[in-house]
Every structure is written in C-alpha cells, then in structure tokens.
Amino acid sequence: MSRTAILDRLRKVVGAQGLITDARDMEPYVVDWRGLYRGRTPAVVRPSNTEQVSEVVRICSETGTGIVPQGGNTGMCGGATPSASGQEIVLGLGRMNRVLELDALNNTIMVEAGCILANVQQAALAADRYFPLSLGAEGSCQIGGNLATNAGGINVLRYGNARELTLGLEVVLPDGRVWNGLRGLRKDNTGYDLKDLFIGSEGTLGVITGAVLKLHPRPRAQLTALLAVADPAAAVQLLARLRGACGERISAFEIISRRCLELVLKHIPGTREPLPQPHPWHVLAELADTSDAGPLRGDFERAVAKASDDGLVRDAVIAESTAQSQSLWRLRETIPEASRDEGLLYRHDISLTVSRIPQFIATAGPALEKTFPGVRVICFGHLGDGNLHYNCFVPGRRRGDAAAREATDVNRLVLDIVREFGGSFSAEHGIGQSKRGELAYYKSALELETMRALKRTFDPQGIMNPGKVLPE
Ligand code: FAD
Ligand code: ZN
C-alpha cells in the first residue's frame, strides 16, 4: 500500500486535526529534548481515545509501518525520536489528557496516558490527596512517558518510582488489540504481572493508553534542610541515622559535591553559598508529615544535633519558608543547567547499593584522573536511591567535537567500575537509542535472550518503536 493510501486511512481514523504532515508542524516531534537526535517521519498521528489508538495500530500492523510512541518528548535517551529512515509514524498521545476517575477512598486516580504529570499532581491535590511522582520535566512530560520509562525523580526514596505507583494499565498491543488492565487493586496474584512488563518497556511492546495510579495522603508539614558533610561515607551514615529517627518521613536525600555547587553559583543567577563556610559535600534532605501538629522538626533537629556531636554533620540550615526551601532546591535542580556551558559533558545515570556509593566515588575519581589527567567530575544525585548522576568533563574535549562525542572510552571506564561494584549503567533514564550499546555490553546473554523472546512474543513484526532498547 502506498504511503498516501496509509495516511488517508490514518486520517479517516483520527480526523484532519489528529494528523500532522506539515514539515514545520512536525519539527518538535522529530527532535529530542536535548537536540541530540533527529529523525524523519511521514506523519505525526494524534488520536483522541483508545479506540482510535487501536485502529491506528491495526493499520500500522497490516501495512508493516513502524510506530514511535511519544509523550512529552522529554526523555533523555532518544527513545521517542523516529529513525532517519522516514518510515515510522510518530504516535503522539497528547490529546488523550483526561482524568477519568478519582477514587478518594481507594486512594487511586485513573488517567489517560497523555495527561501531563503536573496535571495529575494537581488533580490529586484538588481531592486532598498526593501523587508523589515529581521530576524536573513535570510541566510537560506525560504519564504514559513516565510509565514507559519507569521514571524516578525526587521522591523515590519514600514512594518508589513510577512502577511502584501504578496499580493498573491499559495497553494497545502491536496488533491493535486492547488489553484493559485498569484495575485499582492492591492485591492481585493472578498469574504473570503484565503491567510490570509494559512499565519501563519504552514503547517497544505496546502503547500505554491509560493507567490507575496510587495516591497518598497529602503532606501537611514539610521540612527542607541542607547539611554539610565531610564525604560521601558521612552522607550515607547520616541517611541511616535520619531514617532511624524520622522513618518514612524522609522523602528525598540528594547529594551535591562542592564542584556542582560551584558551577551553580557561577552560572545560575540569584544563587548564593548556602552556609557560612564552603564544604566538600552537601546533602539536601526533604521530609514531610501528613500531620502538621507532629514532631517532625523536633525529631529532625535532635537527630542532626546528635549527628553533629558525632562528627557526621559539619553545618546545617533548615529552610524557614517556602521561598527558602525553593532556593535550596534550586541549588540541586539547576546543576544540569549549570554544567551545560562548561564543555562536552559525559553523562552517567548510574545506580549502586547505597552502602557501596562512597567506595565507588573513591575508586572512580582517581581511575578517571589517571587516564584523563585534569578530568572534572560532576557528582550529584539521588543518594537515598543509590542513583548518582556521575558526569564528567575531559580536558580538551569540547562540544561539537565529533570525535570526542563518539568516544566511548570515558563511559567504558566509568561503567566498568559500576559493574565491578554490582551497579547498573542506567538507573532512571532508560535505554532509548543512546544506551543500546551498553545494554549489549553489560547485560548477560541470558537477560538479553529473554528480552528478545518477550519482544518477539508481543511484537513479532517489530513495528513498535523500532531500533530502541534492544541491540541489533
Ligand atoms: P517521551 O520522552 O515522550 O518518551 C520516552 C519513552 O517512552 C520513549 O521511548 C517513548 O517511545 C515511550 N513512550 C512515551 N509515551 C508512551 C506511551 N503512551 N506508551 C508507550 N510508550 C511511550 N527522568 C527520571 O526518571 N527522573 C528525573 O528526575 C528526571 N528529570 C528530568 C528533568 C528534566 C529537566 C528533563 C527534561 C527530563 C527528566 N527526566 C527524568 C527524563 C524524562 O522526563 C522522563 O523520562 C519522563 O518520564 C519521560 O516522559 P515523556 O512523556 O516526556 O516521554
Ligand atoms: Zn535524576
């Protein structure tokens, strides 16, 4: 069937307003958020309900047309960008943005996949509930994309990542059939858990069209503190202490190295040194309590005082207002922006067991320095989850230098040490197209073969997000 005939069939399903074919209008859909990947597509198809998604996928299945699902297009790995072949349609979920049901007593919300994350958070708050998934892109990323990438963010320590926040899913399978698993059950041991297969599959097994998500009681008291520590080992000890003293109330525990803070102070207007003296490492901790009459601050202050007496904490500041809390968070959240203009950045989104992080940092830094003298390590991230954004600049390598971008030597050095420590080369951003090589290199043959078998079972034609996740 000719391309025109396929587009005509698709237009009949989604209507003229649901099909974009003008090159200028398609531009935002064919380039990824960081501008690292660019593809081509004959059309961006934007269905408005699950039946339309099903019809679109059926047409693609019949005609062997590749489908690239796309949410807010904020992913970090080129997973939502079509290939350069110009043969794959982009399936944009943005029009499917309705909140379908909020069950306050069951603490669940049922949404369409195209709902923007911030709108789901708002809908929960309007019902005096809390949806804890929170990340820098929340104003434009979509729930479908969050689930397809099993997104993490700043509250994983307390509430888990996207997978742990999901009770039910609706998915259009690669042949167009609809699996309705929109259940709000907290217990359901009825065979294999299909939803957990689709979560994190980055659009390679089917199109997520809806979800039932867990809500939590709304926090009423909040506490943000920045604590100075001597080194990552002290930070890990402090985390254990605070968890003992404050339990589940700790929702975030982020580590920031001196170098990160200096970059922020240099590049981000309106930021300033948070404590009277400079320190080598900082921890940003966020705690929340569902009761505002509770002893949150007292418990925290007592634990910090004891940690100071024992030499774990060198200095600390507790935010006294929302504005102060926001300015402390700004120091953490603007690190990626602050490191953008310094040169070519090698990024690593790695995870390790929390207990091994100090040893990893102590090993990786000197190993990098030995091979790349003068290397600048930008180490920060979600310490409470064992997830570091362990990035680095290598002297002499500038952005735009094609040879440097292609070089795998820096990544290999860092990721080999991660493997040695039993960690993962991709903690929260997924694989997409950028980390397929790493998947082939670091996953065992058994894991790769099992993944390929699953892909063949769900998508024998290979039309779902071709060229993503699985290596050739
Ligand atoms: P997209 O980028 O559109 O797609 C991502 C992948 O999911 C692609 O493979 C796509 O094909 C697939 N997909 C999208 N929708 C569907 C669907 N409905 N069905 C099937 N497959 C689908 N990520 C974190 O985990 N933690 C963070 O803290 C974090 N912080 C970020 C901060 C910033 C400033 C930015 C720009 C990104 C950040 N990210 C973070 C990465 C990104 O926001 C998340 O991966 C997010 O979950 C992607 O959602 P999206 O809707 O933009 O998905
Ligand atoms: Zn992160």
Short mmCIF file of C-alpha atoms and ligand atoms in Angstrom, two decimals:
data_model
loop_
_atom_site.label_atom_id
_atom_site.label_comp_id
_atom_site.label_asym_id
_atom_site.label_seq_id
_atom_site.Cartn_x
_atom_site.Cartn_y
_atom_site.Cartn_z
CA MET A 1 0.00 0.00 0.00
CA SER A 2 1.34 3.45 -0.90
CA ARG A 3 2.28 5.91 1.78
CA THR A 4 -0.51 8.24 0.66
CA ALA A 5 -3.04 5.45 0.99
CA ILE A 6 -1.80 4.65 4.52
CA LEU A 7 -2.01 8.31 5.55
CA ASP A 8 -5.53 8.51 4.09
CA ARG A 9 -6.59 5.54 6.20
CA LEU A 10 -5.00 7.08 9.30
CA ARG A 11 -6.70 10.42 8.62
CA LYS A 12 -10.05 8.69 8.46
CA VAL A 13 -9.47 7.34 11.98
CA VAL A 14 -8.11 10.43 13.77
CA GLY A 15 -9.61 13.20 11.64
CA ALA A 16 -7.72 16.03 9.97
CA GLN A 17 -6.94 17.66 13.34
CA GLY A 18 -5.28 14.45 14.52
CA LEU A 19 -2.82 14.09 11.64
CA ILE A 20 0.15 16.41 11.18
CA THR A 21 2.09 16.16 7.92
CA ASP A 22 3.40 19.70 7.51
CA ALA A 23 7.19 19.66 8.00
CA ARG A 24 7.24 22.77 10.18
CA ASP A 25 4.46 21.49 12.44
CA MET A 26 6.18 18.12 12.76
CA GLU A 27 9.52 19.67 13.78
CA PRO A 28 9.04 19.45 17.59
CA TYR A 29 8.18 15.75 17.27
CA VAL A 30 11.26 14.68 15.30
CA VAL A 31 13.97 16.14 17.54
CA ASP A 32 14.62 15.02 21.09
CA TRP A 33 14.61 17.36 24.10
CA ARG A 34 18.38 17.71 24.21
CA GLY A 35 18.69 18.16 20.46
CA LEU A 36 20.96 15.15 20.18
CA TYR A 37 18.68 13.05 17.99
CA ARG A 38 16.82 14.00 14.86
CA GLY A 39 14.65 11.69 12.77
CA ARG A 40 12.16 11.85 9.94
CA THR A 41 8.52 10.81 9.79
CA PRO A 42 5.74 10.89 7.22
CA ALA A 43 3.20 11.95 9.86
CA VAL A 44 2.53 12.65 13.49
CA VAL A 45 -0.69 10.88 14.42
CA ARG A 46 -2.57 12.22 17.44
CA PRO A 47 -5.51 10.04 18.41
CA SER A 48 -8.05 11.28 20.94
CA ASN A 49 -9.10 7.99 22.54
CA THR A 50 -8.09 4.35 22.98
CA GLU A 51 -10.31 3.10 20.14
CA GLN A 52 -8.50 5.43 17.75
CA VAL A 53 -5.10 4.24 19.03
CA SER A 54 -6.24 0.68 18.45
CA GLU A 55 -7.36 1.46 14.89
CA VAL A 56 -4.13 3.32 14.11
CA VAL A 57 -2.00 0.46 15.41
CA ARG A 58 -4.08 -2.06 13.46
CA ILE A 59 -3.46 -0.14 10.24
CA CYS A 60 0.27 0.02 11.02
CA SER A 61 0.32 -3.70 11.75
CA GLU A 62 -1.45 -4.51 8.47
CA THR A 63 0.94 -2.32 6.47
CA GLY A 64 4.12 -3.10 8.41
CA THR A 65 4.52 0.55 9.42
CA GLY A 66 6.76 1.36 12.38
CA ILE A 67 5.24 3.27 15.33
CA VAL A 68 7.15 5.59 17.67
CA PRO A 69 5.01 6.40 20.71
CA GLN A 70 5.69 9.85 22.07
CA GLY A 71 4.55 11.58 25.25
CA GLY A 72 6.01 14.92 26.30
CA ASN A 73 9.25 14.22 24.39
CA THR A 74 11.37 14.99 27.48
CA GLY A 75 13.17 11.63 27.56
CA MET A 76 16.96 11.66 27.83
CA CYS A 77 17.85 8.76 25.52
CA GLY A 78 16.29 9.49 22.13
CA GLY A 79 13.61 6.86 22.77
CA ALA A 80 10.75 8.96 21.38
CA THR A 81 12.57 10.15 18.24
CA PRO A 82 11.85 8.34 14.94
CA SER A 83 14.76 6.94 12.94
CA ALA A 84 16.23 8.70 9.92
CA SER A 85 14.51 6.22 7.58
CA GLY A 86 11.37 8.37 7.41
CA GLN A 87 9.26 5.19 7.51
CA GLU A 88 7.90 5.33 11.07
CA ILE A 89 4.92 7.35 12.21
CA VAL A 90 5.11 9.26 15.49
CA LEU A 91 2.13 8.44 17.70
CA GLY A 92 1.59 11.47 19.94
CA LEU A 93 -0.58 10.81 22.99
CA GLY A 94 -1.05 14.48 23.94
CA ARG A 95 -4.73 14.70 23.08
CA MET A 96 -5.57 11.86 25.46
CA ASN A 97 -5.30 14.03 28.54
CA ARG A 98 -8.40 13.34 30.61
CA VAL A 99 -8.56 12.37 34.26
CA LEU A 100 -11.12 9.57 34.07
CA GLU A 101 -11.83 8.89 37.74
CA LEU A 102 -10.53 9.71 41.18
CA ASP A 103 -11.42 7.27 43.95
CA ALA A 104 -10.52 9.12 47.14
CA LEU A 105 -11.39 6.20 49.42
CA ASN A 106 -9.33 3.74 47.40
CA ASN A 107 -6.61 6.40 47.02
CA THR A 108 -6.40 5.94 43.26
CA ILE A 109 -6.65 8.06 40.15
CA MET A 110 -7.43 6.75 36.65
CA VAL A 111 -5.96 8.82 33.85
CA GLU A 112 -5.38 8.75 30.13
CA ALA A 113 -1.76 8.31 29.07
CA GLY A 114 -1.41 11.82 27.64
CA CYS A 115 -2.08 13.56 30.97
CA ILE A 116 0.76 15.88 31.85
CA LEU A 117 2.36 14.84 35.13
CA ALA A 118 1.82 18.22 36.82
CA ASN A 119 -1.90 18.00 36.00
CA VAL A 120 -2.15 14.60 37.69
CA GLN A 121 -0.43 16.08 40.77
CA GLN A 122 -2.94 18.97 40.71
CA ALA A 123 -5.94 16.68 40.33
CA ALA A 124 -4.76 14.72 43.37
CA LEU A 125 -4.28 17.88 45.45
CA ALA A 126 -7.76 19.10 44.49
CA ALA A 127 -9.08 15.94 46.17
CA ASP A 128 -6.83 16.45 49.20
CA ARG A 129 -4.54 13.65 48.06
CA TYR A 130 -0.94 13.49 46.88
CA PHE A 131 0.58 11.98 43.75
CA PRO A 132 4.29 11.81 44.60
CA LEU A 133 5.96 11.32 41.21
CA SER A 134 7.93 14.55 40.74
CA LEU A 135 10.72 15.46 38.35
CA GLY A 136 12.19 18.45 36.56
CA ALA A 137 10.15 17.86 33.40
CA GLU A 138 6.80 17.50 35.21
CA GLY A 139 5.28 20.51 33.41
CA SER A 140 5.48 18.75 30.06
CA CYS A 141 6.19 15.01 30.46
CA GLN A 142 3.17 12.71 30.30
CA ILE A 143 2.09 9.81 32.47
CA GLY A 144 2.40 7.42 29.51
CA GLY A 145 6.02 8.50 29.06
CA ASN A 146 6.66 8.31 32.80
CA LEU A 147 5.41 4.73 32.90
CA ALA A 148 7.10 3.73 29.63
CA THR A 149 10.42 4.86 31.14
CA ASN A 150 9.61 3.84 34.74
CA ALA A 151 10.58 7.37 35.76
CA GLY A 152 12.20 8.10 39.11
CA GLY A 153 12.56 11.66 40.33
CA ILE A 154 12.97 13.23 43.73
CA ASN A 155 10.53 11.20 45.85
CA VAL A 156 11.63 7.66 45.06
CA LEU A 157 13.19 7.17 48.49
CA ARG A 158 9.79 7.30 50.16
CA TYR A 159 7.26 6.42 47.46
CA GLY A 160 9.15 4.36 44.90
CA ASN A 161 9.44 5.01 41.17
CA ALA A 162 6.68 5.02 38.57
CA ARG A 163 6.30 1.25 38.71
CA GLU A 164 5.58 1.27 42.42
CA LEU A 165 2.97 3.97 41.91
CA THR A 166 1.00 2.02 39.33
CA LEU A 167 -1.83 -0.42 40.03
CA GLY A 168 -3.38 -0.83 36.60
CA LEU A 169 -2.73 -0.20 32.92
CA GLU A 170 -4.48 -0.13 29.59
CA VAL A 171 -2.27 -1.03 26.63
CA VAL A 172 -2.84 -1.29 22.91
CA LEU A 173 -0.85 -4.31 21.73
CA PRO A 174 1.17 -4.22 18.49
CA ASP A 175 -1.65 -5.97 16.58
CA GLY A 176 -4.19 -3.37 17.68
CA ARG A 177 -5.93 -5.40 20.40
CA VAL A 178 -6.65 -3.53 23.64
CA TRP A 179 -5.62 -5.01 26.97
CA ASN A 180 -7.77 -3.44 29.65
CA GLY A 181 -5.96 -3.86 32.94
CA LEU A 182 -7.29 -0.67 34.51
CA ARG A 183 -7.64 -2.18 37.97
CA GLY A 184 -7.23 -0.35 41.24
CA LEU A 185 -6.40 -3.48 43.23
CA ARG A 186 -3.56 -3.51 45.73
CA LYS A 187 -3.58 -7.29 45.80
CA ASP A 188 -3.93 -9.33 42.64
CA ASN A 189 -1.94 -12.53 42.37
CA THR A 190 -3.48 -13.96 39.23
CA GLY A 191 -0.53 -15.14 37.22
CA TYR A 192 2.15 -13.13 35.45
CA ASP A 193 2.00 -9.39 36.07
CA LEU A 194 1.62 -7.94 32.58
CA LYS A 195 1.63 -4.33 33.70
CA ASP A 196 5.14 -4.62 35.05
CA LEU A 197 6.29 -5.80 31.63
CA PHE A 198 4.95 -2.75 29.87
CA ILE A 199 6.24 -0.35 32.52
CA GLY A 200 9.79 0.52 31.54
CA SER A 201 9.49 -1.04 28.07
CA GLU A 202 9.92 2.36 26.37
CA GLY A 203 7.23 1.84 23.78
CA THR A 204 8.74 -1.37 22.38
CA LEU A 205 5.98 -3.75 23.49
CA GLY A 206 2.79 -1.70 23.10
CA VAL A 207 1.18 1.70 23.52
CA ILE A 208 0.14 2.64 27.04
CA THR A 209 -3.21 4.42 26.78
CA GLY A 210 -4.34 4.65 30.40
CA ALA A 211 -3.31 3.94 33.98
CA VAL A 212 -4.62 3.59 37.51
CA LEU A 213 -2.16 5.29 39.85
CA LYS A 214 -1.74 5.20 43.61
CA LEU A 215 -2.44 8.32 45.62
CA HIS A 216 -1.15 9.08 49.09
CA PRO A 217 -2.30 11.25 51.98
CA ARG A 218 -1.40 14.85 51.39
CA PRO A 219 1.64 16.02 53.37
CA ARG A 220 0.84 18.97 55.65
CA ALA A 221 4.19 19.65 57.21
CA GLN A 222 7.33 19.89 55.14
CA LEU A 223 10.95 20.39 56.05
CA THR A 224 13.86 21.11 53.72
CA ALA A 225 17.41 21.15 55.04
CA LEU A 226 20.87 21.45 53.58
CA LEU A 227 23.56 19.64 55.54
CA ALA A 228 27.30 19.84 55.08
CA VAL A 229 29.28 16.62 55.41
CA ALA A 230 32.93 15.71 55.02
CA ASP A 231 32.49 12.98 52.43
CA PRO A 232 30.01 10.54 50.83
CA ALA A 233 30.63 8.00 53.62
CA ALA A 234 29.38 10.52 56.19
CA ALA A 235 26.36 11.23 53.96
CA VAL A 236 25.47 7.53 53.84
CA GLN A 237 25.85 7.22 57.62
CA LEU A 238 23.67 10.29 58.07
CA LEU A 239 20.97 8.82 55.85
CA ALA A 240 20.83 5.71 58.02
CA ARG A 241 20.63 7.85 61.19
CA LEU A 242 17.86 10.05 59.80
CA ARG A 243 15.85 7.07 58.64
CA GLY A 244 16.10 5.64 62.11
CA ALA A 245 14.98 8.90 63.71
CA CYS A 246 12.41 10.08 61.17
CA GLY A 247 11.43 6.87 59.37
CA GLU A 248 9.27 7.13 56.29
CA ARG A 249 9.03 10.88 56.61
CA ILE A 250 12.26 11.34 54.63
CA SER A 251 11.20 11.73 51.01
CA ALA A 252 14.41 12.96 49.38
CA PHE A 253 18.10 12.72 50.20
CA GLU A 254 20.21 14.27 47.48
CA ILE A 255 23.98 14.56 47.41
CA ILE A 256 25.80 17.57 45.93
CA SER A 257 29.58 17.79 45.54
CA ARG A 258 31.49 21.03 46.04
CA ARG A 259 32.22 21.23 42.32
CA CYS A 260 28.50 21.03 41.46
CA LEU A 261 27.70 23.80 43.90
CA GLU A 262 30.46 25.97 42.46
CA LEU A 263 29.08 25.52 38.94
CA VAL A 264 25.63 26.55 40.15
CA LEU A 265 26.98 29.60 41.98
CA LYS A 266 28.92 30.56 38.85
CA HIS A 267 26.21 30.10 36.21
CA ILE A 268 22.80 30.41 37.87
CA PRO A 269 21.74 33.97 38.67
CA GLY A 270 20.46 34.68 42.17
CA THR A 271 22.13 31.69 43.86
CA ARG A 272 24.49 32.06 46.78
CA GLU A 273 26.62 29.98 49.12
CA PRO A 274 24.06 28.37 51.47
CA LEU A 275 26.30 28.09 54.56
CA PRO A 276 28.86 30.49 56.07
CA GLN A 277 31.80 28.23 55.14
CA PRO A 278 32.41 26.18 51.98
CA HIS A 279 32.23 22.41 52.49
CA PRO A 280 33.33 19.49 50.28
CA TRP A 281 29.94 17.77 50.16
CA HIS A 282 26.32 18.69 50.88
CA VAL A 283 23.14 16.75 51.35
CA LEU A 284 19.72 18.18 50.56
CA ALA A 285 17.09 16.42 52.64
CA GLU A 286 13.35 16.78 52.35
CA LEU A 287 10.96 15.45 54.98
CA ALA A 288 7.20 15.54 55.07
CA ASP A 289 4.50 14.58 57.54
CA THR A 290 0.80 14.13 56.99
CA SER A 291 0.18 15.80 60.34
CA ASP A 292 1.19 19.42 60.86
CA ALA A 293 0.91 19.04 64.62
CA GLY A 294 3.51 16.30 64.69
CA PRO A 295 7.06 16.40 65.98
CA LEU A 296 8.74 16.41 62.55
CA ARG A 297 11.06 19.34 63.11
CA GLY A 298 11.89 18.30 66.66
CA ASP A 299 12.74 14.75 65.63
CA PHE A 300 14.88 16.02 62.76
CA GLU A 301 16.73 18.61 64.83
CA ARG A 302 17.50 16.10 67.57
CA ALA A 303 18.87 13.62 65.02
CA VAL A 304 21.01 16.28 63.35
CA ALA A 305 22.32 17.56 66.70
CA LYS A 306 23.38 14.05 67.63
CA ALA A 307 24.96 13.54 64.19
CA SER A 308 26.87 16.82 64.65
CA ASP A 309 28.13 15.72 68.08
CA ASP A 310 29.37 12.52 66.45
CA GLY A 311 31.17 14.45 63.71
CA LEU A 312 28.88 13.37 60.85
CA VAL A 313 27.38 16.79 60.16
CA ARG A 314 29.59 19.87 59.90
CA ASP A 315 26.92 22.50 59.48
CA ALA A 316 23.25 22.68 58.53
CA VAL A 317 20.50 25.06 57.53
CA ILE A 318 16.78 24.37 57.76
CA ALA A 319 14.51 26.34 55.43
CA GLU A 320 12.24 28.68 57.38
CA SER A 321 9.89 29.42 54.49
CA THR A 322 8.69 28.01 51.20
CA ALA A 323 10.88 30.53 49.41
CA GLN A 324 13.95 29.34 51.32
CA SER A 325 13.09 25.74 50.61
CA GLN A 326 12.78 26.56 46.91
CA SER A 327 16.13 28.32 46.85
CA LEU A 328 17.79 25.30 48.46
CA TRP A 329 16.17 23.02 45.87
CA ARG A 330 17.33 25.37 43.15
CA LEU A 331 20.92 24.60 44.12
CA ARG A 332 20.25 20.94 43.35
CA GLU A 333 17.89 21.23 40.39
CA THR A 334 19.98 23.65 38.35
CA ILE A 335 23.15 21.52 38.37
CA PRO A 336 22.42 20.10 34.87
CA GLU A 337 21.80 23.61 33.53
CA ALA A 338 24.90 24.96 35.27
CA SER A 339 27.12 22.29 33.71
CA ARG A 340 25.79 22.82 30.20
CA ASP A 341 28.18 25.52 29.04
CA GLU A 342 31.40 24.21 30.51
CA GLY A 343 32.24 21.88 27.64
CA LEU A 344 31.46 18.37 26.46
CA LEU A 345 29.86 16.52 29.34
CA TYR A 346 29.98 12.75 29.64
CA ARG A 347 26.82 11.80 31.50
CA HIS A 348 26.22 8.70 33.55
CA ASP A 349 22.92 7.88 35.23
CA ILE A 350 24.10 5.02 37.41
CA SER A 351 22.90 3.14 40.45
CA LEU A 352 24.63 1.16 43.16
CA THR A 353 23.64 -0.16 46.52
CA VAL A 354 23.67 2.87 48.82
CA SER A 355 26.30 1.26 51.03
CA ARG A 356 28.82 0.96 48.17
CA ILE A 357 28.50 4.50 46.87
CA PRO A 358 31.34 6.00 48.95
CA GLN A 359 33.72 3.30 47.77
CA PHE A 360 32.60 3.75 44.17
CA ILE A 361 33.22 7.51 44.30
CA ALA A 362 36.61 6.93 45.95
CA THR A 363 37.57 4.46 43.18
CA ALA A 364 36.12 6.09 40.05
CA GLY A 365 37.57 9.59 40.60
CA PRO A 366 41.23 8.51 40.83
CA ALA A 367 40.78 5.98 37.98
CA LEU A 368 39.44 8.73 35.73
CA GLU A 369 42.20 11.11 36.79
CA LYS A 370 44.84 8.50 35.98
CA THR A 371 43.55 8.01 32.41
CA PHE A 372 42.31 11.56 31.78
CA PRO A 373 44.52 13.92 33.80
CA GLY A 374 42.66 17.06 34.86
CA VAL A 375 39.20 15.43 34.49
CA ARG A 376 36.41 17.29 36.30
CA VAL A 377 33.83 15.04 37.93
CA ILE A 378 30.32 16.46 38.46
CA CYS A 379 28.84 14.11 41.03
CA PHE A 380 25.32 14.62 42.38
CA GLY A 381 22.05 12.80 42.57
CA HIS A 382 19.52 10.78 44.47
CA LEU A 383 21.81 9.28 47.13
CA GLY A 384 18.85 7.87 49.03
CA ASP A 385 18.04 5.70 45.99
CA GLY A 386 21.66 4.81 45.25
CA ASN A 387 21.31 6.78 41.99
CA LEU A 388 24.13 9.11 41.00
CA HIS A 389 24.34 11.44 38.06
CA TYR A 390 28.06 10.90 37.76
CA ASN A 391 29.11 13.22 34.93
CA CYS A 392 32.49 14.50 33.84
CA PHE A 393 34.34 16.90 31.61
CA VAL A 394 37.55 15.72 29.99
CA PRO A 395 40.13 18.44 29.29
CA GLY A 396 40.48 19.30 25.64
CA ARG A 397 37.18 17.75 24.62
CA ARG A 398 34.65 20.35 23.53
CA ARG A 399 31.05 20.10 22.47
CA GLY A 400 30.80 19.95 18.67
CA ASP A 401 33.95 17.89 18.50
CA ALA A 402 32.51 14.86 16.73
CA ALA A 403 35.38 12.54 17.56
CA ALA A 404 35.01 13.33 21.26
CA ARG A 405 31.28 12.68 21.24
CA GLU A 406 31.76 9.32 19.61
CA ALA A 407 34.41 8.30 22.09
CA THR A 408 33.28 5.50 24.35
CA ASP A 409 36.46 5.40 26.43
CA VAL A 410 35.18 7.63 29.24
CA ASN A 411 31.86 5.82 29.51
CA ARG A 412 33.52 2.44 29.43
CA LEU A 413 35.93 3.34 32.21
CA VAL A 414 33.15 4.61 34.50
CA LEU A 415 30.65 1.89 33.68
CA ASP A 416 33.19 -0.92 34.07
CA ILE A 417 33.73 0.28 37.64
CA VAL A 418 29.96 0.45 38.13
CA ARG A 419 29.74 -3.17 37.00
CA GLU A 420 32.61 -4.16 39.28
CA PHE A 421 30.59 -2.73 42.17
CA GLY A 422 27.45 -4.60 41.11
CA GLY A 423 25.63 -1.48 39.89
CA SER A 424 23.52 -0.51 36.89
CA PHE A 425 24.54 1.65 33.92
CA SER A 426 21.06 3.20 33.61
CA ALA A 427 19.13 3.95 36.77
CA GLU A 428 16.25 6.17 35.72
CA HIS A 429 16.58 7.44 32.17
CA GLY A 430 16.25 4.12 30.35
CA ILE A 431 17.92 2.90 27.16
CA GLY A 432 16.20 4.51 24.15
CA GLN A 433 18.69 4.66 21.29
CA SER A 434 21.60 6.10 23.24
CA LYS A 435 22.36 3.16 25.54
CA ARG A 436 21.69 0.15 23.33
CA GLY A 437 25.41 -0.46 23.03
CA GLU A 438 25.73 -0.51 26.82
CA LEU A 439 22.77 -2.89 27.09
CA ALA A 440 24.50 -5.29 24.68
CA TYR A 441 27.78 -4.97 26.59
CA TYR A 442 26.68 -5.07 30.22
CA LYS A 443 23.61 -7.32 30.25
CA SER A 444 24.12 -11.06 30.47
CA ALA A 445 23.40 -13.25 27.44
CA LEU A 446 20.51 -14.80 29.34
CA GLU A 447 18.91 -11.44 30.11
CA LEU A 448 19.29 -10.30 26.52
CA GLU A 449 17.86 -13.50 25.12
CA THR A 450 14.86 -13.34 27.49
CA MET A 451 14.20 -9.73 26.49
CA ARG A 452 14.39 -10.66 22.80
CA ALA A 453 11.99 -13.55 23.36
CA LEU A 454 9.48 -11.20 25.02
CA LYS A 455 9.81 -8.72 22.17
CA ARG A 456 9.17 -11.47 19.60
CA THR A 457 6.13 -12.67 21.53
CA PHE A 458 4.46 -9.27 21.77
CA ASP A 459 5.70 -7.72 18.55
CA PRO A 460 6.69 -10.41 16.01
CA GLN A 461 6.69 -7.86 13.17
CA GLY A 462 8.98 -5.49 15.08
CA ILE A 463 6.81 -2.42 14.41
CA MET A 464 6.80 -0.99 17.96
CA ASN A 465 9.47 1.66 18.39
CA PRO A 466 11.97 0.00 16.02
CA GLY A 467 15.64 0.40 16.84
CA LYS A 468 15.05 1.25 20.51
CA VAL A 469 16.16 -0.56 23.68
CA LEU A 470 17.23 -3.92 22.22
CA PRO A 471 20.56 -4.07 20.40
CA GLU A 472 20.56 -5.25 16.75
P1 FAD B 1 8.87 10.74 26.00
O1 FAD B 1 10.19 11.42 26.05
O2 FAD B 1 7.89 11.26 25.02
O3 FAD B 1 9.09 9.19 25.72
C1 FAD B 1 10.00 8.43 26.46
C2 FAD B 1 9.91 6.95 26.04
O4 FAD B 1 8.66 6.43 26.38
C3 FAD B 1 10.07 6.74 24.55
O5 FAD B 1 10.71 5.52 24.33
C4 FAD B 1 8.63 6.66 24.06
O6 FAD B 1 8.51 5.89 22.87
C5 FAD B 1 7.95 6.00 25.22
N1 FAD B 1 6.54 6.39 25.40
C6 FAD B 1 6.06 7.64 25.64
N2 FAD B 1 4.74 7.59 25.81
C7 FAD B 1 4.36 6.29 25.67
C8 FAD B 1 3.12 5.60 25.73
N3 FAD B 1 1.98 6.23 25.99
N4 FAD B 1 3.12 4.26 25.53
C9 FAD B 1 4.27 3.59 25.27
N5 FAD B 1 5.47 4.20 25.20
C10 FAD B 1 5.51 5.53 25.40
N6 FAD B 1 13.56 11.13 34.43
C11 FAD B 1 13.58 10.50 35.61
O7 FAD B 1 13.35 9.31 35.68
N7 FAD B 1 13.88 11.18 36.77
C12 FAD B 1 14.14 12.50 36.78
O8 FAD B 1 14.42 13.07 37.83
C13 FAD B 1 14.10 13.19 35.54
N8 FAD B 1 14.32 14.52 35.50
C14 FAD B 1 14.25 15.16 34.30
C15 FAD B 1 14.43 16.54 34.28
C16 FAD B 1 14.35 17.24 33.08
C17 FAD B 1 14.54 18.73 33.07
C18 FAD B 1 14.08 16.53 31.87
C19 FAD B 1 13.97 17.23 30.54
C20 FAD B 1 13.90 15.16 31.90
C21 FAD B 1 13.98 14.47 33.09
N9 FAD B 1 13.79 13.08 33.15
C22 FAD B 1 13.82 12.45 34.36
C23 FAD B 1 13.58 12.32 31.92
C24 FAD B 1 12.12 12.34 31.41
O9 FAD B 1 11.43 13.46 31.81
C25 FAD B 1 11.37 11.15 31.88
O10 FAD B 1 11.98 10.01 31.30
C26 FAD B 1 9.88 11.13 31.53
O11 FAD B 1 9.30 10.06 32.21
C27 FAD B 1 9.59 11.00 30.04
O12 FAD B 1 8.22 11.30 29.81
P2 FAD B 1 7.74 11.85 28.40
O13 FAD B 1 6.25 11.92 28.41
O14 FAD B 1 8.43 13.11 28.05
O15 FAD B 1 8.20 10.67 27.44
ZN ZN B 2 17.69 12.21 38.37
#
